[in-house]
PDB file of C-alpha atoms in Angstrom:
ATOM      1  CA  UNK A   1       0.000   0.000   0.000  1.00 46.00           C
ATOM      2  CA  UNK A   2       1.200   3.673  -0.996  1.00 51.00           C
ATOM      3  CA  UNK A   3       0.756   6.320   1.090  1.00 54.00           C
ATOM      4  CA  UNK A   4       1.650   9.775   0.107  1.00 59.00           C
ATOM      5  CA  UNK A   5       1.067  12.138   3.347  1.00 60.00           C
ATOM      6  CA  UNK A   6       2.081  15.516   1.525  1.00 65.00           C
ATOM      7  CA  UNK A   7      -0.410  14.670  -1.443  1.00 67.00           C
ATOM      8  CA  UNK A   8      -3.340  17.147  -0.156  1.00 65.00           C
ATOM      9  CA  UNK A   9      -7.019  16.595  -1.814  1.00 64.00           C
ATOM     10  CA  UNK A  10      -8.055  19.854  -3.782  1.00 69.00           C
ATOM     11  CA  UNK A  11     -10.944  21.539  -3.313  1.00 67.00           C
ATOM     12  CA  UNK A  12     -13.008  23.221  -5.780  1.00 68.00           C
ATOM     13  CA  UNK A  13     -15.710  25.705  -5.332  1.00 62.00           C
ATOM     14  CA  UNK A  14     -18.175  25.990  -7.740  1.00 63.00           C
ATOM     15  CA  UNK A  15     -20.007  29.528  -7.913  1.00 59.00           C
ATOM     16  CA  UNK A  16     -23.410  29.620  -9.454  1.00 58.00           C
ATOM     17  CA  UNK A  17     -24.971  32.415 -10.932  1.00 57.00           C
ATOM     18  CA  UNK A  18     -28.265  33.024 -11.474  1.00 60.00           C
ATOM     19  CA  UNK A  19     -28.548  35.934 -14.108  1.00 58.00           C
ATOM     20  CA  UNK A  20     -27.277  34.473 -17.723  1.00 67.00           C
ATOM     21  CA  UNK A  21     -24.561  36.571 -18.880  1.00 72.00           C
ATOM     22  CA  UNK A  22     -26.229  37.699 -22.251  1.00 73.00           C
ATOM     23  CA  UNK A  23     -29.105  39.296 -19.864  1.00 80.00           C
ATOM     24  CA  UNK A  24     -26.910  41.263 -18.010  1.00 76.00           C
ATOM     25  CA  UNK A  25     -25.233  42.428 -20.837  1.00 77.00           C
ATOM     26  CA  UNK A  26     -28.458  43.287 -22.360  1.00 81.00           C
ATOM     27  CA  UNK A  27     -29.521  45.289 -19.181  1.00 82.00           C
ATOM     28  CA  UNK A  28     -26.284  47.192 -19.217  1.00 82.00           C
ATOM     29  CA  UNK A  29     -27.266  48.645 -22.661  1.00 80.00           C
ATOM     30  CA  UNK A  30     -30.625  49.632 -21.699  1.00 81.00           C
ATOM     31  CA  UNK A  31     -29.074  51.443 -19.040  1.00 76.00           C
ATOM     32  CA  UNK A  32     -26.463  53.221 -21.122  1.00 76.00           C
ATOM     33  CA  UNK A  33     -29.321  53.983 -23.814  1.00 74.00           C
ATOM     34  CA  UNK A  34     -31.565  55.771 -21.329  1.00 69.00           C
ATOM     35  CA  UNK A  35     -28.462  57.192 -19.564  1.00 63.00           C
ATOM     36  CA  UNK A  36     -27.869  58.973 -23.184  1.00 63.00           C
ATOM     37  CA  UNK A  37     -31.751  60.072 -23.490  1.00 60.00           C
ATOM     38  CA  UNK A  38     -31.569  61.596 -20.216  1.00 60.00           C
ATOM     39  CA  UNK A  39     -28.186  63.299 -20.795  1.00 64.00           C
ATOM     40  CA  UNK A  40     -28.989  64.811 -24.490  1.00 71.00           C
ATOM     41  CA  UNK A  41     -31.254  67.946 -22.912  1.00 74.00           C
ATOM     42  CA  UNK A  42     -30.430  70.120 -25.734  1.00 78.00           C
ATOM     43  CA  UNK A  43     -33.235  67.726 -28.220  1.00 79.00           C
ATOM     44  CA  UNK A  44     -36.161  68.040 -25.316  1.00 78.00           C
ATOM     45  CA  UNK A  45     -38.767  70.534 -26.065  1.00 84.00           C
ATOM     46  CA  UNK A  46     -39.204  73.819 -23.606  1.00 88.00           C
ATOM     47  CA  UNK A  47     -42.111  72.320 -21.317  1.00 89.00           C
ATOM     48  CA  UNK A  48     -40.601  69.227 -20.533  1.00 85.00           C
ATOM     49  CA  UNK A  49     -37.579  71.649 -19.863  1.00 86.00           C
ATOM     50  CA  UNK A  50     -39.467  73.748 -17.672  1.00 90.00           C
ATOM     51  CA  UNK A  51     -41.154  70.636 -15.983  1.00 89.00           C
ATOM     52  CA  UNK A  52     -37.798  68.905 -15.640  1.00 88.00           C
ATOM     53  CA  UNK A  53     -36.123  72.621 -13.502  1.00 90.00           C
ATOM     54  CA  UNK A  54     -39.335  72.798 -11.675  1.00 93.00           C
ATOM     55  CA  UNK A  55     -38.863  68.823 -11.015  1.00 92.00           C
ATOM     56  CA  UNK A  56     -35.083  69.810 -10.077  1.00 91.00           C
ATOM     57  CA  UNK A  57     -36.241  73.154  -7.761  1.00 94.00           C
ATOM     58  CA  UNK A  58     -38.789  70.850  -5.705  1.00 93.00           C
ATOM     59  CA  UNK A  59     -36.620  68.261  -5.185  1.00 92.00           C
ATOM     60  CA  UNK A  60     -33.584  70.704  -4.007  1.00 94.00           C
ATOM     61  CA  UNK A  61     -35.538  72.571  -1.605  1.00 93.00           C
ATOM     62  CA  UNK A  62     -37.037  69.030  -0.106  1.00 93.00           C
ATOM     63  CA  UNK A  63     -33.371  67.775   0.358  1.00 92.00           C
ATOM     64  CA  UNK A  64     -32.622  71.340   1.732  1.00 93.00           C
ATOM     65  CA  UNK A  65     -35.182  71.289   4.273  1.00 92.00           C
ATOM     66  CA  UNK A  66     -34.486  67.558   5.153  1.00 91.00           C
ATOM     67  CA  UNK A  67     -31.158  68.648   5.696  1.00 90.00           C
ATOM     68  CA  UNK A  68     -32.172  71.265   8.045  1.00 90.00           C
ATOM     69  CA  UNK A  69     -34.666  68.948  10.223  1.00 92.00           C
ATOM     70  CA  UNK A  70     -31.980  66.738  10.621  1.00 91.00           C
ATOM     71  CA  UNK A  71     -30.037  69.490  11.844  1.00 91.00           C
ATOM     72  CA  UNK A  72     -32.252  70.362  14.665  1.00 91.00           C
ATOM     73  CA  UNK A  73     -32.562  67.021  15.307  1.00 91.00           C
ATOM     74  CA  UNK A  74     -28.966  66.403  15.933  1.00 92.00           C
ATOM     75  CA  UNK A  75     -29.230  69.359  17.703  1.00 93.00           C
ATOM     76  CA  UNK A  76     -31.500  68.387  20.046  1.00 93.00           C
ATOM     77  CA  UNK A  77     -30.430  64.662  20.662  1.00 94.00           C
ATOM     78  CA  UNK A  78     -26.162  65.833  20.932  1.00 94.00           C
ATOM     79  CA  UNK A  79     -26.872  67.522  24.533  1.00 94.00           C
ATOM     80  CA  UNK A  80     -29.095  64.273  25.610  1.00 94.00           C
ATOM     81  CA  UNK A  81     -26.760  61.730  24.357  1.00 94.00           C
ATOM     82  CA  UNK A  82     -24.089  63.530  26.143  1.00 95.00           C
ATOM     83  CA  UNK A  83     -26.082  63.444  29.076  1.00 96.00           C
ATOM     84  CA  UNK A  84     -26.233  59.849  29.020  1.00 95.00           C
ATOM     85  CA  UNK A  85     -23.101  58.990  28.072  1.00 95.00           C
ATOM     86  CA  UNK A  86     -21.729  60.816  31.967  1.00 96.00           C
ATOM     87  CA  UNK A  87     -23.925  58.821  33.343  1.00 96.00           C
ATOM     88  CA  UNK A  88     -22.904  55.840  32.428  1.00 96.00           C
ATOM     89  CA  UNK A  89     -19.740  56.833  32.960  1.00 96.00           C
ATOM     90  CA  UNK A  90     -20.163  58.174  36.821  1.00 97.00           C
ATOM     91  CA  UNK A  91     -22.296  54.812  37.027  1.00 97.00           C
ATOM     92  CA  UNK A  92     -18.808  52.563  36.018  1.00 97.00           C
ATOM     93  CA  UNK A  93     -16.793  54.609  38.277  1.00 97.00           C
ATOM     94  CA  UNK A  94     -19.253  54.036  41.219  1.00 97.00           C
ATOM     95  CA  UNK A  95     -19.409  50.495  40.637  1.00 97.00           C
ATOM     96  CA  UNK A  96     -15.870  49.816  40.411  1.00 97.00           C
ATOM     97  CA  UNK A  97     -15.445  51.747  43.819  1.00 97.00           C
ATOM     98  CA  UNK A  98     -18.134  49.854  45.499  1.00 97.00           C
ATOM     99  CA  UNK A  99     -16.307  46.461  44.472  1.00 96.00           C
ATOM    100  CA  UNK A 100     -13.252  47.676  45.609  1.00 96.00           C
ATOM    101  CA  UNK A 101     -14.833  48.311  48.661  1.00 97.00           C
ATOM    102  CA  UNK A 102     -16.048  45.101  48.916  1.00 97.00           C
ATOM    103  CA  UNK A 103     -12.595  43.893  48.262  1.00 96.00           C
ATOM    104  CA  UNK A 104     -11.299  45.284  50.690  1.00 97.00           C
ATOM    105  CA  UNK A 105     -14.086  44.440  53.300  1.00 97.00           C
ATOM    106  CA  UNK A 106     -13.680  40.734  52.485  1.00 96.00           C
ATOM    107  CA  UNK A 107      -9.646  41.225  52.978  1.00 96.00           C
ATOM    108  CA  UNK A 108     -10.528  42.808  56.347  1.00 96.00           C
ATOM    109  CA  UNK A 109     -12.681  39.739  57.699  1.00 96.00           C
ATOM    110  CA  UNK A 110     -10.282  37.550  56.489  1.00 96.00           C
ATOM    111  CA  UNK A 111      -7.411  38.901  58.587  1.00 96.00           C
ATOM    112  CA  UNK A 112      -9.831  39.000  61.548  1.00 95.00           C
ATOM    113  CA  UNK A 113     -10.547  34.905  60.851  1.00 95.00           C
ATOM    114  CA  UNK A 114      -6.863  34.737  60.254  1.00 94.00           C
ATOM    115  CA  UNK A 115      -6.283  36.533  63.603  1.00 94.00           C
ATOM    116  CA  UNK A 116      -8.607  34.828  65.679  1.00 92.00           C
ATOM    117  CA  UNK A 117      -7.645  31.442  65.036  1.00 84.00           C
TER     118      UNK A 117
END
């Protein structure tokens, strides 16, 4: 019998994908062709023009004002998570000096047992 210890057994991992490659190729040039329709402003008429600034103008001043409620929020919520944050801090430190207390409570009892025997 032959036995080769260094001979390790390969392992192959086998990927499957589930979108064909010819569809995703497909999709990429549907993309690209309404990329170039959307890009090529200077062959839409003057309404959609004036639709697509007033489209533009709505949605800036919407992101502008969402930008300004968050803002406040953060405003409001810094102070209060600051707030918290001390206190859970002033909590830790409390804690640690009430086991070290402790500590040194059981210490003292056990040099009075020590002591007393």
């Amino acid at each position: 019998m032959l036995s080769n210890k260094q001979q390790q057994p390969n392992l192959i991992v086998v990927r499957f994908i589930s979108k064909p490659l010819k569809q995703h190729i497909e999709q990429q040039k549907q993309k690209e062709t309404t990329m170039e329709k959307v890009t090529d402003l200077t062959q839409l008429p003057i309404e959609s023009l004036k639709m697509l600034a007033k489209q533009a103008e709505e949605l800036a001043r919407t992101k502008e004002q969402e930008g300004v409620e968050k803002d406040a929020l953060r405003k409001t919520l810094n102070p209060l998570i600051l707030n918290a944050v001390q206190a859970k801090g002033k909590y830790e430190r409390k804690l640690n000096e009430l086991l070290d207390i402790s500590t040194e409570l059981d210490n003292a009892l056990n040099a009075l047992k020590d002591a007393l025997k």
